[in-house]
PDB file of C-alpha atoms in Angstrom:
ATOM      1  CA  MET A   1     -41.337 -79.360  12.682  1.00  0.00           C
ATOM      2  CA  LEU A   2     -38.223 -77.286  14.454  1.00  0.00           C
ATOM      3  CA  GLN A   3     -40.943 -75.700  16.295  1.00  0.00           C
ATOM      4  CA  GLN A   4     -42.679 -79.310  17.480  1.00  0.00           C
ATOM      5  CA  LEU A   5     -39.048 -79.529  18.545  1.00  0.00           C
ATOM      6  CA  ILE A   6     -38.685 -76.076  19.991  1.00  0.00           C
ATOM      7  CA  ASN A   7     -42.207 -76.909  22.075  1.00  0.00           C
ATOM      8  CA  HIS A   8     -40.815 -80.267  23.395  1.00  0.00           C
ATOM      9  CA  SER A   9     -37.501 -78.685  24.587  1.00  0.00           C
ATOM     10  CA  PRO A  10     -38.031 -76.172  27.628  1.00  0.00           C
ATOM     11  CA  ASP A  11     -34.408 -75.075  26.992  1.00  0.00           C
ATOM     12  CA  LEU A  12     -34.743 -74.222  23.263  1.00  0.00           C
ATOM     13  CA  LYS A  13     -38.190 -72.576  23.927  1.00  0.00           C
ATOM     14  CA  ARG A  14     -36.024 -70.240  25.997  1.00  0.00           C
ATOM     15  CA  LEU A  15     -33.996 -69.727  23.458  1.00  0.00           C
ATOM     16  CA  GLN A  16     -36.367 -68.669  21.191  1.00  0.00           C
ATOM     17  CA  ASP A  17     -38.943 -65.963  23.363  1.00  0.00           C
ATOM     18  CA  GLU A  18     -35.552 -64.295  24.342  1.00  0.00           C
ATOM     19  CA  GLY A  19     -34.922 -63.852  20.635  1.00  0.00           C
ATOM     20  CA  TYR A  20     -31.987 -65.734  19.588  1.00  0.00           C
ATOM     21  CA  GLU A  21     -32.346 -67.633  16.181  1.00  0.00           C
ATOM     22  CA  LEU A  22     -32.869 -70.685  16.199  1.00  0.00           C
ATOM     23  CA  GLU A  23     -31.970 -73.705  12.893  1.00  0.00           C
ATOM     24  CA  VAL A  24     -31.676 -77.450  13.010  1.00  0.00           C
ATOM     25  CA  LYS A  25     -29.254 -78.378  10.492  1.00  0.00           C
ATOM     26  CA  GLY A  26     -27.526 -82.234  10.007  1.00  0.00           C
ATOM     27  CA  GLY A  27     -27.743 -82.611  13.646  1.00  0.00           C
ATOM     28  CA  TYR A  28     -26.975 -79.526  14.611  1.00  0.00           C
ATOM     29  CA  LEU A  29     -27.821 -76.574  16.231  1.00  0.00           C
ATOM     30  CA  LEU A  30     -27.069 -73.123  14.770  1.00  0.00           C
ATOM     31  CA  ILE A  31     -27.903 -70.445  15.916  1.00  0.00           C
ATOM     32  CA  HIS A  32     -27.899 -66.944  13.936  1.00  0.00           C
ATOM     33  CA  HIS A  33     -26.820 -63.428  14.364  1.00  0.00           C
ATOM     34  CA  ILE A  34     -23.889 -63.755  17.230  1.00  0.00           C
ATOM     35  CA  PRO A  35     -22.177 -60.283  17.133  1.00  0.00           C
ATOM     36  CA  TYR A  36     -18.883 -60.388  17.525  1.00  0.00           C
ATOM     37  CA  VAL A  37     -15.669 -58.058  17.612  1.00  0.00           C
ATOM     38  CA  THR A  38     -13.500 -58.751  14.485  1.00  0.00           C
ATOM     39  CA  HIS A  39      -9.369 -58.462  14.819  1.00  0.00           C
ATOM     40  CA  LEU A  40      -9.616 -54.731  13.065  1.00  0.00           C
ATOM     41  CA  ARG A  41     -12.424 -53.949  15.215  1.00  0.00           C
ATOM     42  CA  GLU A  42     -15.449 -54.298  13.544  1.00  0.00           C
ATOM     43  CA  VAL A  43     -18.789 -55.516  14.065  1.00  0.00           C
ATOM     44  CA  LYS A  44     -19.779 -58.904  12.755  1.00  0.00           C
ATOM     45  CA  TYR A  45     -22.265 -61.885  13.012  1.00  0.00           C
ATOM     46  CA  GLY A  46     -21.275 -65.076  13.021  1.00  0.00           C
ATOM     47  CA  ILE A  47     -23.282 -68.449  13.976  1.00  0.00           C
ATOM     48  CA  LEU A  48     -22.883 -70.711  16.564  1.00  0.00           C
ATOM     49  CA  VAL A  49     -23.064 -74.532  16.003  1.00  0.00           C
ATOM     50  CA  SER A  50     -23.951 -76.796  18.424  1.00  0.00           C
ATOM     51  CA  GLU A  51     -23.685 -80.549  18.534  1.00  0.00           C
ATOM     52  CA  LEU A  52     -27.632 -81.362  19.481  1.00  0.00           C
ATOM     53  CA  SER A  53     -28.071 -84.548  21.595  1.00  0.00           C
ATOM     54  CA  LEU A  54     -32.197 -85.704  21.655  1.00  0.00           C
ATOM     55  CA  ALA A  55     -34.520 -88.313  23.212  1.00  0.00           C
ATOM     56  CA  ASN A  56     -36.660 -90.256  21.050  1.00  0.00           C
ATOM     57  CA  SER A  57     -35.813 -87.233  18.313  1.00  0.00           C
ATOM     58  CA  GLN A  58     -38.506 -85.261  20.271  1.00  0.00           C
ATOM     59  CA  ARG A  59     -36.792 -83.366  22.647  1.00  0.00           C
ATOM     60  CA  THR A  60     -33.383 -82.284  24.186  1.00  0.00           C
ATOM     61  CA  ILE A  61     -31.388 -84.152  26.596  1.00  0.00           C
ATOM     62  CA  LYS A  62     -28.000 -82.669  28.563  1.00  0.00           C
ATOM     63  CA  PRO A  63     -25.940 -81.565  25.708  1.00  0.00           C
ATOM     64  CA  SER A  64     -22.860 -84.205  25.350  1.00  0.00           C
ATOM     65  CA  THR A  65     -20.199 -82.125  24.902  1.00  0.00           C
ATOM     66  CA  HIS A  66     -19.647 -78.553  26.236  1.00  0.00           C
ATOM     67  CA  VAL A  67     -17.321 -77.601  22.917  1.00  0.00           C
ATOM     68  CA  ILE A  68     -19.458 -75.060  20.645  1.00  0.00           C
ATOM     69  CA  ASN A  69     -18.018 -74.123  16.812  1.00  0.00           C
ATOM     70  CA  PHE A  70     -18.775 -71.175  15.438  1.00  0.00           C
ATOM     71  CA  ILE A  71     -18.914 -69.720  11.613  1.00  0.00           C
ATOM     72  CA  GLY A  72     -17.212 -66.599  10.791  1.00  0.00           C
ATOM     73  CA  GLU A  73     -13.814 -64.565  11.665  1.00  0.00           C
ATOM     74  CA  TYR A  74     -11.666 -65.298  15.179  1.00  0.00           C
ATOM     75  CA  PRO A  75     -14.070 -63.401  18.029  1.00  0.00           C
ATOM     76  CA  CYS A  76     -12.089 -60.454  19.740  1.00  0.00           C
ATOM     77  CA  ASN A  77     -11.966 -58.567  22.366  1.00  0.00           C
ATOM     78  CA  ALA A  78     -13.231 -54.619  22.094  1.00  0.00           C
ATOM     79  CA  ASP A  79      -9.400 -53.778  21.481  1.00  0.00           C
ATOM     80  CA  GLY A  80      -8.957 -56.741  18.471  1.00  0.00           C
ATOM     81  CA  SER A  81      -7.078 -58.704  20.583  1.00  0.00           C
ATOM     82  CA  ILE A  82      -8.471 -62.275  20.105  1.00  0.00           C
ATOM     83  CA  ILE A  83     -10.162 -64.068  23.058  1.00  0.00           C
ATOM     84  CA  THR A  84      -7.893 -66.677  24.187  1.00  0.00           C
ATOM     85  CA  ALA A  85      -9.730 -68.292  27.284  1.00  0.00           C
ATOM     86  CA  ILE A  86     -12.315 -70.034  24.985  1.00  0.00           C
ATOM     87  CA  GLN A  87      -9.506 -71.049  21.936  1.00  0.00           C
ATOM     88  CA  HIS A  88     -10.099 -74.584  20.835  1.00  0.00           C
ATOM     89  CA  SER A  89      -9.604 -75.778  17.299  1.00  0.00           C
ATOM     90  CA  ASN A  90      -9.886 -74.764  13.465  1.00  0.00           C
ATOM     91  CA  GLN A  91     -11.410 -74.905  10.359  1.00  0.00           C
ATOM     92  CA  GLN A  92     -13.268 -78.277   9.799  1.00  0.00           C
ATOM     93  CA  ASN A  93     -16.110 -79.746   7.643  1.00  0.00           C
ATOM     94  CA  LEU A  94     -19.132 -81.073   9.348  1.00  0.00           C
ATOM     95  CA  GLY A  95     -21.319 -81.921   6.078  1.00  0.00           C
ATOM     96  CA  ASN A  96     -24.569 -80.775   5.138  1.00  0.00           C
ATOM     97  CA  GLY A  97     -23.056 -77.294   4.162  1.00  0.00           C
ATOM     98  CA  ILE A  98     -22.017 -76.712   7.394  1.00  0.00           C
ATOM     99  CA  VAL A  99     -17.786 -75.555   7.158  1.00  0.00           C
ATOM    100  CA  ILE A 100     -17.163 -74.341  11.086  1.00  0.00           C
ATOM    101  CA  ASN A 101     -14.315 -71.888  11.121  1.00  0.00           C
ATOM    102  CA  PHE A 102     -13.265 -72.650  14.855  1.00  0.00           C
ATOM    103  CA  SER A 103     -14.592 -74.394  17.868  1.00  0.00           C
ATOM    104  CA  PHE A 104     -14.779 -73.313  21.523  1.00  0.00           C
ATOM    105  CA  SER A 105     -14.286 -74.532  24.918  1.00  0.00           C
ATOM    106  CA  ASN A 106     -15.444 -72.904  28.135  1.00  0.00           C
ATOM    107  CA  LYS A 107     -16.046 -75.827  30.341  1.00  0.00           C
ATOM    108  CA  PRO A 108     -18.494 -75.573  33.184  1.00  0.00           C
ATOM    109  CA  GLN A 109     -17.220 -78.214  36.775  1.00  0.00           C
ATOM    110  CA  SER A 110     -20.302 -80.601  35.994  1.00  0.00           C
ATOM    111  CA  GLY A 111     -20.940 -79.236  32.085  1.00  0.00           C
ATOM    112  CA  TYR A 112     -23.369 -77.351  30.806  1.00  0.00           C
ATOM    113  CA  ALA A 113     -27.106 -78.139  32.400  1.00  0.00           C
ATOM    114  CA  ASP A 114     -28.927 -77.738  29.003  1.00  0.00           C
ATOM    115  CA  TYR A 115     -28.902 -75.999  25.267  1.00  0.00           C
ATOM    116  CA  TYR A 116     -30.162 -72.516  26.869  1.00  0.00           C
ATOM    117  CA  GLU A 117     -27.437 -72.290  29.423  1.00  0.00           C
ATOM    118  CA  LYS A 118     -24.576 -73.206  26.729  1.00  0.00           C
ATOM    119  CA  VAL A 119     -25.507 -71.244  24.086  1.00  0.00           C
ATOM    120  CA  SER A 120     -25.924 -68.179  26.183  1.00  0.00           C
ATOM    121  CA  THR A 121     -22.887 -68.453  27.979  1.00  0.00           C
ATOM    122  CA  TYR A 122     -21.323 -68.474  24.710  1.00  0.00           C
ATOM    123  CA  GLY A 123     -23.566 -66.390  23.381  1.00  0.00           C
ATOM    124  CA  THR A 124     -22.337 -63.946  26.302  1.00  0.00           C
ATOM    125  CA  ILE A 125     -18.496 -64.639  26.143  1.00  0.00           C
ATOM    126  CA  ILE A 126     -18.526 -63.743  22.337  1.00  0.00           C
ATOM    127  CA  SER A 127     -21.056 -61.147  22.069  1.00  0.00           C
ATOM    128  CA  SER A 128     -19.574 -58.644  24.932  1.00  0.00           C
ATOM    129  CA  PRO A 129     -16.988 -56.872  23.516  1.00  0.00           C
ATOM    130  CA  ALA A 130     -19.322 -56.541  19.998  1.00  0.00           C
ATOM    131  CA  LYS A 131     -21.812 -54.921  22.788  1.00  0.00           C
ATOM    132  CA  SER A 132     -19.139 -52.398  24.582  1.00  0.00           C
ATOM    133  CA  ILE A 133     -18.291 -50.941  20.798  1.00  0.00           C
ATOM    134  CA  ASP A 134     -21.713 -50.762  19.860  1.00  0.00           C
ATOM    135  CA  PRO A 135     -24.809 -50.571  22.647  1.00  0.00           C
ATOM    136  CA  LEU A 136     -27.064 -51.419  19.797  1.00  0.00           C
ATOM    137  CA  VAL A 137     -25.809 -54.880  18.699  1.00  0.00           C
ATOM    138  CA  THR A 138     -27.832 -57.911  19.674  1.00  0.00           C
ATOM    139  CA  GLU A 139     -27.632 -61.124  19.390  1.00  0.00           C
ATOM    140  CA  LYS A 140     -31.663 -61.553  19.986  1.00  0.00           C
ATOM    141  CA  THR A 141     -33.571 -60.568  16.547  1.00  0.00           C
ATOM    142  CA  PHE A 142     -36.938 -62.678  17.059  1.00  0.00           C
ATOM    143  CA  ARG A 143     -36.749 -64.195  13.988  1.00  0.00           C
ATOM    144  CA  ILE A 144     -38.223 -67.527  13.678  1.00  0.00           C
ATOM    145  CA  ARG A 145     -36.298 -69.560  10.594  1.00  0.00           C
ATOM    146  CA  GLU A 146     -39.632 -71.590   9.210  1.00  0.00           C
ATOM    147  CA  ASN A 147     -38.930 -75.385   7.988  1.00  0.00           C
ATOM    148  CA  SER A 148     -35.106 -75.247   9.126  1.00  0.00           C
ATOM    149  CA  ILE A 149     -35.154 -78.754   9.963  1.00  0.00           C
ATOM    150  CA  ASP A 150     -33.260 -80.961   7.754  1.00  0.00           C
ATOM    151  CA  THR A 151     -34.014 -84.830   8.209  1.00  0.00           C
ATOM    152  CA  ASP A 152     -31.640 -85.443   5.366  1.00  0.00           C
ATOM    153  CA  VAL A 153     -30.414 -89.379   4.403  1.00  0.00           C
ATOM    154  CA  PHE A 154     -33.280 -90.742   7.213  1.00  0.00           C
ATOM    155  CA  GLN A 155     -37.174 -89.304   8.385  1.00  0.00           C
ATOM    156  CA  TYR A 156     -35.880 -88.149  11.427  1.00  0.00           C
ATOM    157  CA  ILE A 157     -33.466 -85.802  13.038  1.00  0.00           C
ATOM    158  CA  ASP A 158     -30.056 -87.956  13.053  1.00  0.00           C
ATOM    159  CA  THR A 159     -28.117 -86.003  16.049  1.00  0.00           C
ATOM    160  CA  ASN A 160     -26.234 -89.791  15.979  1.00  0.00           C
ATOM    161  CA  SER A 161     -24.178 -88.870  12.700  1.00  0.00           C
ATOM    162  CA  GLY A 162     -23.227 -85.133  13.626  1.00  0.00           C
ATOM    163  CA  ARG A 163     -21.965 -86.505  17.148  1.00  0.00           C
ATOM    164  CA  ALA A 164     -19.742 -89.268  15.558  1.00  0.00           C
ATOM    165  CA  LYS A 165     -18.984 -86.276  13.137  1.00  0.00           C
ATOM    166  CA  ILE A 166     -19.656 -88.614   9.675  1.00  0.00           C
ATOM    167  CA  ASN A 167     -22.351 -86.392   8.243  1.00  0.00           C
ATOM    168  CA  LEU A 168     -19.755 -86.762   5.235  1.00  0.00           C
ATOM    169  CA  ILE A 169     -20.794 -90.095   4.819  1.00  0.00           C
ATOM    170  CA  ASN A 170     -24.178 -89.585   4.821  1.00  0.00           C
ATOM    171  CA  GLU A 171     -23.873 -87.032   1.653  1.00  0.00           C
ATOM    172  CA  LYS A 172     -22.836 -89.606  -0.578  1.00  0.00           C
ATOM    173  CA  VAL A 173     -25.515 -91.783  -0.295  1.00  0.00           C
ATOM    174  CA  LYS A 174     -27.942 -89.219  -0.090  1.00  0.00           C
ATOM    175  CA  GLY A 175     -30.620 -89.889  -2.523  1.00  0.00           C
ATOM    176  CA  GLN A 176     -29.817 -93.307  -3.087  1.00  0.00           C
ATOM    177  CA  LYS A 177     -31.740 -96.032  -2.267  1.00  0.00           C
ATOM    178  CA  ILE A 178     -29.935 -98.813   0.063  1.00  0.00           C
ATOM    179  CA  ALA A 179     -31.080-101.814   1.538  1.00  0.00           C
ATOM    180  CA  ILE A 180     -28.901-103.740   5.149  1.00  0.00           C
ATOM    181  CA  ILE A 181     -29.453-107.034   4.709  1.00  0.00           C
ATOM    182  CA  GLY A 182     -28.635-109.383   7.497  1.00  0.00           C
TER     183      GLY A 182
END
């Protein structure tokens, strides 16, 4: 199902073709293996997490927000100072086992045209200091995650709950049979 979404979405296809490791979970796009520098000047790897806006659950449309989330320690410059230009907010549980540590804001004047532009921009901002320390690190693993779309409660990718940040409510009814009357 992930490959079908990628094949119908030129921006996701370009990310995959360039080697980004993609996953869709709980209505979010996760980009694994993003190198970053810690405050101790160590190179580690984190995960970018973006809301996912879809048309008819089949292809991506323009991202609804310029904000992106991050799982990992706070990314720093090569000297160990934090990258202040993108600071936004702190830890949040998005549901479906996704607990982000930070969110970042780097808004272009007209927003991001697509997920390729959004992911590659944040990927460059966060990974450039790591590459200056170790030129061999890369966010492009060319690893393909098989069956990495989790449809959870619904039988489709529920991006609405992710945008509204109510995935935790869905987890409460997961596995139950519910009827809506009226």
